[in-house]
CSV table of C-alpha atoms in Angstrom, one decimal:
chain,number,residue,atom,x,y,z
A,1,MET,CA,70.8,50.3,112.3
A,2,ASN,CA,72.4,47.5,110.2
A,3,ASP,CA,75.0,47.7,107.4
A,4,GLY,CA,72.4,48.3,104.8
A,5,SER,CA,71.1,51.4,106.4
A,6,THR,CA,71.1,54.4,104.0
A,7,SER,CA,72.5,57.9,104.6
A,8,GLY,CA,68.9,59.1,104.5
A,9,GLU,CA,67.9,57.0,107.4
A,10,LEU,CA,71.0,58.1,109.3
A,11,ALA,CA,70.1,61.7,108.5
A,12,ASP,CA,66.6,61.3,110.0
A,13,SER,CA,68.1,59.9,113.2
A,14,LEU,CA,70.6,62.8,113.4
A,15,ARG,CA,67.8,65.3,112.9
A,16,ALA,CA,66.0,63.9,115.9
A,17,LEU,CA,69.2,64.1,117.8
A,18,VAL,CA,69.8,67.7,116.8
A,19,SER,CA,66.3,68.7,117.9
A,20,ARG,CA,67.2,67.7,121.4
A,21,LEU,CA,70.4,69.6,121.5
A,22,SER,CA,71.0,73.3,122.2
A,23,PRO,CA,72.7,75.5,119.6
A,24,GLY,CA,76.4,75.0,119.7
A,25,ASP,CA,76.2,71.6,121.2
A,26,ARG,CA,78.6,69.1,119.6
A,27,LEU,CA,77.4,66.0,117.8
A,28,PRO,CA,79.1,62.7,118.3
A,29,SER,CA,82.2,62.3,116.2
A,30,SER,CA,82.2,60.4,112.9
A,31,ARG,CA,84.0,57.5,114.6
A,32,GLU,CA,81.3,57.4,117.3
A,33,LEU,CA,78.5,57.5,114.7
A,34,ILE,CA,80.0,54.7,112.7
A,35,LYS,CA,80.2,52.5,115.8
A,36,GLU,CA,76.8,53.4,117.2
A,37,TYR,CA,74.8,53.1,113.9
A,38,ARG,CA,77.0,50.4,112.3
A,39,VAL,CA,77.5,52.3,109.1
A,40,GLY,CA,80.4,53.1,106.9
A,41,PRO,CA,82.3,56.4,106.8
A,42,ALA,CA,80.8,57.4,103.5
A,43,THR,CA,77.3,57.0,104.9
A,44,VAL,CA,78.1,59.3,107.8
A,45,ALA,CA,79.7,61.9,105.6
A,46,ARG,CA,76.7,62.0,103.3
A,47,ALA,CA,74.3,62.3,106.2
A,48,ILE,CA,76.2,65.1,107.8
A,49,ALA,CA,76.5,66.9,104.5
A,50,ALA,CA,72.7,66.7,104.1
A,51,LEU,CA,72.1,68.3,107.5
A,52,ALA,CA,74.7,70.9,106.8
A,53,ALA,CA,73.0,71.8,103.6
A,54,GLU,CA,69.7,72.3,105.4
A,55,GLY,CA,71.4,74.5,108.0
A,56,ALA,CA,70.7,72.1,110.8
A,57,VAL,CA,74.3,71.6,111.7
A,58,VAL,CA,77.6,73.5,111.3
A,59,THR,CA,80.8,71.6,110.5
A,60,ARG,CA,84.2,72.9,111.6
A,61,PRO,CA,87.1,71.0,110.2
A,62,GLY,CA,89.4,69.9,113.0
A,63,SER,CA,86.7,70.6,115.7
A,64,GLY,CA,83.6,68.6,114.8
A,65,THR,CA,79.9,69.0,113.9
A,66,PHE,CA,77.7,71.3,116.0
A,67,ALA,CA,74.0,72.1,116.3
A,68,ALA,CA,73.2,75.3,114.4
A,69,GLN,CA,71.4,78.4,115.6
A,70,PRO,CA,67.6,78.3,115.3
A,71,GLY,CA,66.4,79.6,112.0
A,72,ARG,CA,69.8,79.0,110.3
A,73,HIS,CA,68.7,77.9,106.8
A,74,ARG,CA,70.2,78.1,103.3
A,75,ASP,CA,68.4,79.8,100.5
A,76,THR,CA,68.3,78.3,97.0
A,77,ALA,CA,71.6,80.0,96.1
A,78,GLY,CA,73.3,78.3,99.1
A,79,ALA,CA,73.9,81.5,101.0
A,80,GLY,CA,73.2,81.8,104.7
A,81,ALA,CA,70.3,84.0,105.8
A,82,GLY,CA,71.9,84.7,109.1
A,83,ASP,CA,75.5,85.4,110.1
A,84,THR,CA,78.1,83.4,108.1
A,85,ASP,CA,80.1,81.0,110.2
A,86,THR,CA,83.7,81.1,108.8
A,87,ASP,CA,85.5,79.6,111.8
A,88,TRP,CA,86.4,76.6,109.7
A,89,GLN,CA,88.7,78.8,107.6
A,90,THR,CA,91.1,79.2,110.5
A,91,VAL,CA,92.1,75.6,110.2
A,92,ALA,CA,92.0,75.5,106.4
A,93,LEU,CA,94.3,78.6,106.0
A,94,THR,CA,96.9,77.2,108.4
A,95,ASP,CA,99.6,79.6,109.5
A,96,ARG,CA,100.2,81.4,106.1
A,97,ALA,CA,99.0,84.8,107.4
A,98,VAL,CA,100.4,87.9,105.6
A,99,ASP,CA,101.8,90.3,108.2
A,100,THR,CA,100.7,93.9,107.4
A,101,HIS,CA,101.1,95.5,110.9
A,102,LEU,CA,104.2,97.4,109.7
A,103,ILE,CA,102.4,98.9,106.7
A,104,SER,CA,98.9,99.5,108.1
A,105,ASP,CA,98.1,102.5,110.1
A,106,PRO,CA,97.0,101.4,113.6
A,107,LEU,CA,95.3,104.8,114.1
A,108,GLY,CA,93.2,104.4,111.0
A,109,PRO,CA,92.6,107.1,108.3
A,110,PRO,CA,93.4,110.6,109.5
A,111,PRO,CA,90.3,112.9,109.9
A,112,ALA,CA,89.7,115.7,107.5
A,113,GLY,CA,92.0,118.7,108.0
A,114,THR,CA,94.9,116.6,109.2
A,115,ILE,CA,98.3,117.7,107.9
A,116,THR,CA,99.7,114.6,106.2
A,117,MET,CA,103.4,114.1,106.8
A,118,ASP,CA,103.4,110.3,106.9
A,119,GLY,CA,102.9,109.6,103.2
A,120,GLY,CA,105.3,108.3,100.6
A,121,TYR,CA,104.1,110.2,97.5
A,122,VAL,CA,104.4,113.7,96.3
A,123,HIS,CA,101.5,116.2,96.7
A,124,ARG,CA,99.2,116.6,93.7
A,125,SER,CA,100.7,120.1,93.1
A,126,LEU,CA,104.1,118.4,92.5
A,127,GLN,CA,102.8,115.8,90.1
A,128,PRO,CA,103.1,116.2,86.3
A,129,THR,CA,99.3,115.8,86.1
A,130,ARG,CA,98.8,117.6,82.8
A,131,ALA,CA,101.6,115.6,81.1
A,132,LEU,CA,100.2,112.3,82.5
A,133,SER,CA,96.7,113.1,81.4
A,134,ALA,CA,97.9,114.0,77.9
A,135,ALA,CA,100.1,110.9,77.7
A,136,LEU,CA,97.3,108.6,78.8
A,137,ALA,CA,94.9,110.2,76.2
A,138,ARG,CA,97.4,109.7,73.4
A,139,ALA,CA,98.1,106.1,74.5
A,140,ALA,CA,94.4,105.2,74.6
A,141,ARG,CA,94.0,106.4,70.9
A,142,ARG,CA,96.6,104.0,69.6
A,143,PRO,CA,95.0,101.3,67.4
A,144,ASP,CA,96.8,98.6,69.5
A,145,ALA,CA,96.1,100.2,72.8
A,146,TRP,CA,94.0,97.4,74.2
A,147,ASP,CA,96.0,94.5,72.6
A,148,ARG,CA,97.9,92.1,74.8
A,149,ALA,CA,101.3,93.4,75.9
A,150,PRO,CA,104.4,91.3,75.8
A,151,ALA,CA,105.0,89.5,79.2
A,152,GLY,CA,108.3,91.3,79.6
A,153,GLY,CA,106.9,94.7,78.8
A,154,LEU,CA,106.8,96.9,75.7
A,155,SER,CA,110.2,96.7,74.0
A,156,ALA,CA,110.4,100.5,73.6
A,157,LEU,CA,109.7,101.0,77.3
A,158,ARG,CA,112.3,98.4,78.3
A,159,ALA,CA,114.8,100.3,76.2
A,160,VAL,CA,114.0,103.5,78.0
A,161,PHE,CA,114.5,101.9,81.4
A,162,ALA,CA,117.8,100.4,80.2
A,163,ARG,CA,119.0,103.8,79.1
A,164,ILE,CA,118.0,105.3,82.5
A,165,VAL,CA,120.0,102.6,84.4
A,166,GLY,CA,123.0,103.0,82.1
A,167,GLY,CA,126.1,100.9,82.0
A,168,SER,CA,125.9,97.8,79.8
A,169,VAL,CA,122.2,97.2,80.7
A,170,ALA,CA,120.3,96.2,77.6
A,171,PRO,CA,116.5,96.1,76.9
A,172,LYS,CA,116.6,92.3,77.3
A,173,ASP,CA,117.7,92.7,80.8
A,174,VAL,CA,114.5,94.6,81.8
A,175,LEU,CA,111.2,93.3,83.0
A,176,VAL,CA,108.4,95.8,83.3
A,177,THR,CA,106.4,95.5,86.5
A,178,ALA,CA,103.2,97.1,88.0
A,179,GLY,CA,105.2,99.5,90.2
A,180,GLY,CA,108.1,99.0,92.6
A,181,GLN,CA,106.1,97.0,95.2
A,182,SER,CA,105.2,94.4,92.6
A,183,ALA,CA,108.8,94.2,91.6
A,184,LEU,CA,109.9,93.6,95.2
A,185,SER,CA,107.3,90.8,95.6
A,186,ILE,CA,108.4,89.1,92.4
A,187,ALA,CA,112.1,89.3,93.3
A,188,PHE,CA,111.8,88.0,96.8
A,189,ARG,CA,109.7,85.0,95.7
A,190,ALA,CA,112.0,84.3,92.7
A,191,ILE,CA,115.4,84.5,94.5
A,192,ALA,CA,114.9,82.9,97.9
A,193,GLY,CA,112.9,80.0,99.1
A,194,PRO,CA,110.4,80.1,102.1
A,195,GLY,CA,112.3,80.0,105.4
A,196,SER,CA,115.4,81.5,104.0
A,197,PRO,CA,117.1,84.5,105.6
A,198,VAL,CA,117.3,87.8,103.8
A,199,LEU,CA,119.6,90.6,105.0
A,200,VAL,CA,118.0,94.0,105.2
A,201,GLU,CA,119.2,97.5,106.3
A,202,SER,CA,118.2,98.5,109.8
A,203,PRO,CA,116.1,100.6,109.5
A,204,THR,CA,114.5,99.9,106.2
A,205,TYR,CA,111.4,100.2,104.1
A,206,PRO,CA,108.4,98.6,105.9
A,207,ARG,CA,106.7,97.4,102.7
A,208,ALA,CA,109.9,95.5,101.7
A,209,LEU,CA,109.8,93.8,105.1
A,210,ALA,CA,106.1,92.9,104.5
A,211,ALA,CA,106.8,91.6,101.0
A,212,ALA,CA,109.8,89.5,102.2
A,213,ARG,CA,107.7,88.0,105.1
A,214,ALA,CA,104.8,87.3,102.7
A,215,ALA,CA,107.3,85.3,100.6
A,216,GLY,CA,108.2,83.3,103.7
A,217,LEU,CA,111.6,84.9,104.2
A,218,ARG,CA,113.2,85.8,107.5
A,219,PRO,CA,114.5,89.4,107.5
A,220,VAL,CA,117.9,89.8,109.4
A,221,PRO,CA,118.8,93.4,110.1
A,222,VAL,CA,122.3,94.9,109.3
A,223,PRO,CA,123.0,98.2,111.0
A,224,LEU,CA,123.5,101.5,109.2
A,225,ASP,CA,125.6,104.6,110.0
A,226,ALA,CA,125.6,108.1,108.5
A,227,ASP,CA,127.1,106.6,105.2
A,228,GLY,CA,124.5,103.8,105.0
A,229,LEU,CA,125.0,100.1,105.2
A,230,ARG,CA,128.1,99.0,107.0
A,231,PRO,CA,130.2,96.5,104.9
A,232,ASP,CA,132.0,95.0,108.0
A,233,MET,CA,128.7,94.1,109.6
A,234,LEU,CA,127.3,92.8,106.3
A,235,ALA,CA,130.2,90.4,106.0
A,236,ASP,CA,129.5,89.1,109.5
A,237,ALA,CA,125.8,88.8,108.8
A,238,PHE,CA,126.4,86.7,105.6
A,239,ALA,CA,128.8,84.5,107.5
A,240,MET,CA,126.5,83.9,110.5
A,241,THR,CA,123.2,83.4,108.6
A,242,GLY,CA,124.3,81.8,105.3
A,243,ALA,CA,121.9,84.3,103.5
A,244,ARG,CA,122.0,84.4,99.8
A,245,LEU,CA,120.1,87.7,99.4
A,246,LEU,CA,120.6,91.3,100.6
A,247,TYR,CA,117.9,93.9,100.2
A,248,CYS,CA,119.2,97.5,100.2
A,249,GLN,CA,118.6,101.1,99.1
A,250,PRO,CA,122.0,102.6,98.2
A,251,THR,CA,120.7,106.0,97.1
A,252,PHE,CA,118.6,108.2,99.4
A,253,GLN,CA,117.8,105.3,101.7
A,254,ASN,CA,114.3,105.2,103.1
A,255,PRO,CA,113.9,106.3,105.9
A,256,THR,CA,117.4,107.8,106.7
A,257,GLY,CA,118.2,109.4,103.3
A,258,ALA,CA,121.7,108.0,103.4
A,259,VAL,CA,123.7,107.6,100.2
A,260,LEU,CA,126.4,104.9,100.0
A,261,PRO,CA,129.8,106.4,99.1
A,262,PRO,CA,131.7,104.9,96.1
A,263,GLU,CA,134.1,102.8,98.3
A,264,ARG,CA,131.2,101.2,100.2
A,265,ARG,CA,129.4,100.4,97.0
A,266,ARG,CA,132.4,98.4,95.8
A,267,GLN,CA,132.8,96.8,99.2
A,268,ILE,CA,129.2,95.7,99.4
A,269,LEU,CA,129.3,94.1,96.0
A,270,ASP,CA,132.6,92.4,96.8
A,271,VAL,CA,131.1,91.0,100.1
A,272,ALA,CA,128.0,89.7,98.3
A,273,ARG,CA,130.0,88.1,95.5
A,274,ALA,CA,132.3,86.4,98.0
A,275,SER,CA,129.2,85.1,99.8
A,276,GLY,CA,127.6,83.8,96.6
A,277,ALA,CA,124.6,86.1,97.2
A,278,PHE,CA,122.4,88.4,95.3
A,279,VAL,CA,121.9,92.1,96.0
A,280,LEU,CA,118.4,93.4,95.5
A,281,GLU,CA,118.9,97.1,94.9
A,282,ASP,CA,115.8,99.2,95.5
A,283,ASP,CA,116.5,102.4,93.4
A,284,PHE,CA,113.1,104.0,94.1
A,285,ALA,CA,114.5,107.5,94.6
A,286,ARG,CA,116.6,107.9,91.4
A,287,HIS,CA,114.4,110.7,90.3
A,288,LEU,CA,114.0,112.3,93.7
A,289,GLY,CA,117.4,114.0,94.1
A,290,HIS,CA,117.4,117.5,95.4
A,291,GLY,CA,119.5,119.0,92.5
A,292,GLY,CA,122.9,117.4,93.1
A,293,ALA,CA,124.6,114.5,91.3
A,294,VAL,CA,122.9,111.1,91.8
A,295,PRO,CA,125.3,108.1,91.9
A,296,ARG,CA,125.1,105.4,89.3
A,297,PRO,CA,123.0,102.4,90.3
A,298,LEU,CA,124.9,99.4,91.5
A,299,VAL,CA,123.6,97.3,88.6
A,300,ALA,CA,125.3,99.6,86.1
A,301,ASP,CA,128.7,98.4,87.2
A,302,ASP,CA,127.8,94.8,87.9
A,303,LEU,CA,129.2,92.4,85.3
A,304,ASP,CA,128.4,89.1,86.8
A,305,GLY,CA,124.7,89.2,87.7
A,306,THR,CA,125.1,89.9,91.4
A,307,VAL,CA,122.6,92.8,91.4
A,308,VAL,CA,118.9,92.7,90.8
A,309,HIS,CA,117.7,96.2,90.3
A,310,VAL,CA,114.3,97.7,91.1
A,311,THR,CA,113.1,101.1,89.9
A,312,SER,CA,109.8,102.8,89.7
A,313,LEU,CA,108.0,105.8,88.2
A,314,THR,CA,105.4,106.0,91.0
A,315,LYS,CA,107.3,108.2,93.5
A,316,PRO,CA,108.4,111.0,91.2
A,317,ALA,CA,105.2,111.0,89.1
A,318,ALA,CA,101.9,110.0,90.8
A,319,PRO,CA,100.6,107.1,93.0
A,320,SER,CA,98.6,105.6,90.2
A,321,LEU,CA,101.3,105.4,87.6
A,322,ARG,CA,102.0,101.9,88.7
A,323,ILE,CA,104.9,101.3,86.4
A,324,GLY,CA,108.3,99.9,87.5
A,325,ALA,CA,111.0,97.6,86.3
A,326,LEU,CA,113.3,94.8,87.4
A,327,VAL,CA,116.8,94.7,85.8
A,328,ALA,CA,118.9,91.5,86.0
A,329,ARG,CA,121.1,89.2,84.0
A,330,GLY,CA,121.2,85.4,83.9
A,331,PRO,CA,118.9,82.7,85.2
A,332,VAL,CA,117.5,84.9,87.9
A,333,MET,CA,115.8,87.0,85.2
A,334,GLU,CA,114.2,83.9,83.7
A,335,ARG,CA,113.0,83.0,87.2
A,336,MET,CA,111.4,86.4,87.7
A,337,ARG,CA,109.8,86.4,84.3
A,338,ALA,CA,108.2,83.0,85.2
A,339,VAL,CA,106.8,84.4,88.5
A,340,ARG,CA,105.4,87.5,86.7
A,341,LEU,CA,103.8,85.3,84.0
A,342,VAL,CA,102.1,83.1,86.7
A,343,ASP,CA,101.0,86.2,88.6
A,344,ASP,CA,99.3,88.4,86.0
A,345,PHE,CA,100.7,87.7,82.5
A,346,PHE,CA,101.6,91.4,81.8
A,347,VAL,CA,101.2,95.0,82.9
A,348,THR,CA,98.2,96.7,81.3
A,349,ARG,CA,99.2,98.1,77.9
A,350,PRO,CA,97.6,101.6,78.0
A,351,LEU,CA,99.6,102.4,81.2
A,352,GLN,CA,102.8,101.2,79.7
A,353,GLU,CA,102.2,103.3,76.6
A,354,ALA,CA,101.4,106.3,78.8
A,355,ALA,CA,104.6,105.8,80.8
A,356,LEU,CA,106.6,105.5,77.5
A,357,GLU,CA,105.0,108.8,76.3
A,358,VAL,CA,106.0,110.5,79.6
A,359,LEU,CA,109.6,109.3,79.7
A,360,SER,CA,110.2,110.0,76.0
A,361,SER,CA,109.0,113.7,76.3
A,362,PRO,CA,111.4,116.6,77.1
A,363,SER,CA,108.9,117.6,79.7
A,364,TRP,CA,110.0,114.6,81.9
A,365,ASP,CA,113.5,116.0,82.5
A,366,ARG,CA,112.0,119.4,83.2
A,367,HIS,CA,109.7,117.8,85.7
A,368,VAL,CA,112.5,116.0,87.5
A,369,ARG,CA,114.5,119.2,87.8
A,370,SER,CA,111.6,121.2,89.1
A,371,LEU,CA,110.6,118.5,91.5
A,372,GLY,CA,114.1,118.3,92.8
A,373,ALA,CA,114.2,122.0,93.4
A,374,ALA,CA,110.8,121.9,95.2
A,375,LEU,CA,111.9,119.0,97.4
A,376,ARG,CA,115.1,120.8,98.3
A,377,GLU,CA,113.2,123.8,99.5
A,378,ARG,CA,110.6,121.8,101.4
A,379,CYS,CA,113.3,119.7,103.1
A,380,ALA,CA,115.1,122.9,104.3
A,381,VAL,CA,111.8,124.4,105.6
A,382,LEU,CA,110.8,121.3,107.5
A,383,ALA,CA,114.3,120.7,108.9
A,384,ALA,CA,114.4,124.3,110.3
A,385,ALA,CA,110.9,123.9,111.7
A,386,VAL,CA,111.6,120.5,113.4
A,387,THR,CA,114.8,121.9,114.9
A,388,ARG,CA,112.9,124.9,116.2
A,389,GLU,CA,109.8,123.1,117.5
A,390,ILE,CA,111.3,119.9,118.9
A,391,PRO,CA,114.4,120.7,121.0
A,392,GLY,CA,116.5,117.7,121.7
A,393,ALA,CA,115.5,116.0,118.5
A,394,THR,CA,118.4,114.8,116.2
A,395,LEU,CA,118.0,115.0,112.4
A,396,ALA,CA,119.8,112.5,110.2
A,397,GLY,CA,121.3,114.3,107.2
A,398,PRO,CA,119.8,116.6,106.1
A,399,PRO,CA,119.2,114.3,103.1
A,400,THR,CA,120.2,115.3,99.6
A,401,GLY,CA,117.3,113.4,98.0
A,402,GLY,CA,114.1,111.6,98.9
A,403,LEU,CA,110.9,112.6,100.5
A,404,HIS,CA,111.5,112.4,104.3
A,405,LEU,CA,113.4,113.5,107.4
A,406,TRP,CA,114.6,110.8,109.8
A,407,VAL,CA,114.4,112.3,113.3
A,408,ARG,CA,115.7,110.7,116.5
A,409,LEU,CA,113.5,111.7,119.4
A,410,PRO,CA,114.7,113.0,122.8
A,411,SER,CA,115.3,110.3,125.4
A,412,GLY,CA,112.2,109.0,127.2
A,413,VAL,CA,109.8,109.7,124.3
A,414,GLU,CA,107.9,106.7,122.8
A,415,ASP,CA,107.4,107.1,119.1
A,416,THR,CA,104.0,105.4,119.0
A,417,VAL,CA,102.7,107.5,121.9
A,418,LEU,CA,103.8,110.7,120.2
A,419,THR,CA,102.3,109.8,116.8
A,420,GLY,CA,99.0,109.1,118.5
A,421,ALA,CA,99.1,112.5,120.4
A,422,ALA,CA,100.2,114.2,117.1
A,423,ARG,CA,97.2,112.7,115.3
A,424,GLN,CA,94.9,114.2,118.0
A,425,ARG,CA,96.4,117.6,117.2
A,426,GLY,CA,95.9,117.2,113.5
A,427,VAL,CA,99.2,116.1,112.1
A,428,ALA,CA,100.1,112.6,110.9
A,429,VAL,CA,103.7,111.3,111.1
A,430,SER,CA,105.2,107.8,111.0
A,431,ALA,CA,106.5,106.0,114.1
A,432,GLY,CA,110.1,104.9,113.5
A,433,SER,CA,109.6,101.5,115.0
A,434,ARG,CA,107.8,100.4,111.8
A,435,TYR,CA,111.1,100.6,109.9
A,436,PHE,CA,113.0,98.0,112.0
A,437,ALA,CA,112.9,94.3,111.4
A,438,THR,CA,113.6,93.7,115.1
A,439,GLU,CA,113.8,95.9,118.2
A,440,PRO,CA,114.6,99.5,117.4
A,441,PRO,CA,117.7,100.9,119.2
A,442,ALA,CA,116.0,104.3,119.8
A,443,ALA,CA,112.8,106.2,119.2
A,444,HIS,CA,112.5,107.9,115.8
A,445,LEU,CA,110.0,109.5,113.6
A,446,ARG,CA,109.9,109.6,109.8
A,447,ILE,CA,108.5,113.0,108.8
A,448,GLY,CA,107.6,113.6,105.2
A,449,PHE,CA,107.9,117.0,103.4
A,450,ALA,CA,106.5,116.0,100.0
A,451,ALA,CA,102.8,115.2,100.7
A,452,THR,CA,101.7,118.5,102.1
A,453,ALA,CA,100.2,121.4,100.1
A,454,ASP,CA,102.9,124.0,100.7
A,455,HIS,CA,105.6,125.4,103.1
A,456,ALA,CA,103.0,126.8,105.4
A,457,GLU,CA,101.6,123.4,106.1
A,458,LEU,CA,105.1,122.0,106.8
A,459,THR,CA,105.7,124.7,109.4
A,460,GLU,CA,102.3,124.3,111.0
A,461,GLY,CA,102.7,120.5,111.0
A,462,ALA,CA,106.0,120.8,112.9
A,463,ARG,CA,104.4,123.2,115.3
A,464,ARG,CA,101.6,120.8,116.1
A,465,LEU,CA,104.1,118.0,116.5
A,466,GLY,CA,106.1,120.1,119.0
A,467,ALA,CA,102.9,120.9,120.9
A,468,ALA,CA,102.0,117.2,121.1
A,469,LEU,CA,105.5,116.5,122.4
A,470,THR,CA,105.2,119.2,125.0
A,471,GLU,CA,101.8,117.9,126.1
A,472,LEU,CA,103.4,114.5,126.7
A,473,GLY,CA,106.3,116.0,128.7
A,474,PRO,CA,105.1,115.0,132.2
A,475,ARG,CA,104.7,111.4,131.1
A,476,ARG,CA,108.2,111.0,129.8
A,477,GLY,CA,110.4,108.8,132.0
């Protein structure tokens, strides 16, 4: 074939070649075709594209061109009639996979009848459903309900969040987000660049670890004790890693329930300032206290922009009230506003209006008080049941806020094995290994007391968990 040969003639030659090959056989490379048929690269590319469009060959970038399965043809819309071959995407997507193994349930959805003690939301009976429905109905009737909302959030809603946070926080320091998880994702991407270290509590919230890793960050664990994050270890971690960001939960930490005492709060801010680093304060549990005093958030006493504060209404209200906020001062807020603008412009206005209605109503404070009392009772019921049903287990706390117990298992028990056995007995709990950025120092479970229907389910769930542990007894080493 001479230099004047057309891509059509080359395509005919390649069709004949494909007819002699078996499905999956590799065609000569583009370089080999150029040399054999004495044509240019563009001619080869057009010929291969024509055969691919007919379904005669399959191209896999980085691997080559292969004879297709018999009967593999494209319809007029370009869709394959047989199985779609997406192997090429492995090369195109490179190594930017999003790691969700810590937040996905390896056991799958629990079967009907399972007592759910692994969730992070309150049971429907504890949600202010009537107030939420009424607020959403009123919000939908507003004449501007479906107008575009400001990128930073409704000014009135930002003012309410500023008032909740307290201190010198002003509405201009607030950015409304689509829940706490969205806020974490925005903050991680805005504050630190891909490949940077981020210090995290050990253990910590798995979805925060997932969001940090999805942003390309490298979580570095800092140990906790009964009073929360250890400032001495934090200083060492900043010095060794050069990190410029700490993610922490100072109040009712998830999963341990620890609350940082005032002295440690000051020390942690001092260490971060000395290191030129930000503190990302996840205050998800501000409305989940069990009736006692709740400490002021770190950001309320921060005068130099060290703290970026995250709060959310989802946990104390309902899973689908996806309204949260970021609070910050200085260029970091402008950076986060830019990320949110690129992501999704703004949070849907009817939901913001409904959240504003809820927070502005006297019924909200009543709900928070009644929820706190209910959580306190549930926590006590579950703690007593776990102590009774799981001899040798050690409870952290008991917590004075939050939705969970953090339980250290007896020596020789594997948390993932026990969670699987418990699922077989009809109770779902969370393996503690999910809450560590690296190797866990011991086996734990996080057991929730807010997602069940009543006290009886809590007691029965603990009984089933104890029975599962007893069943595993002979296998423990």
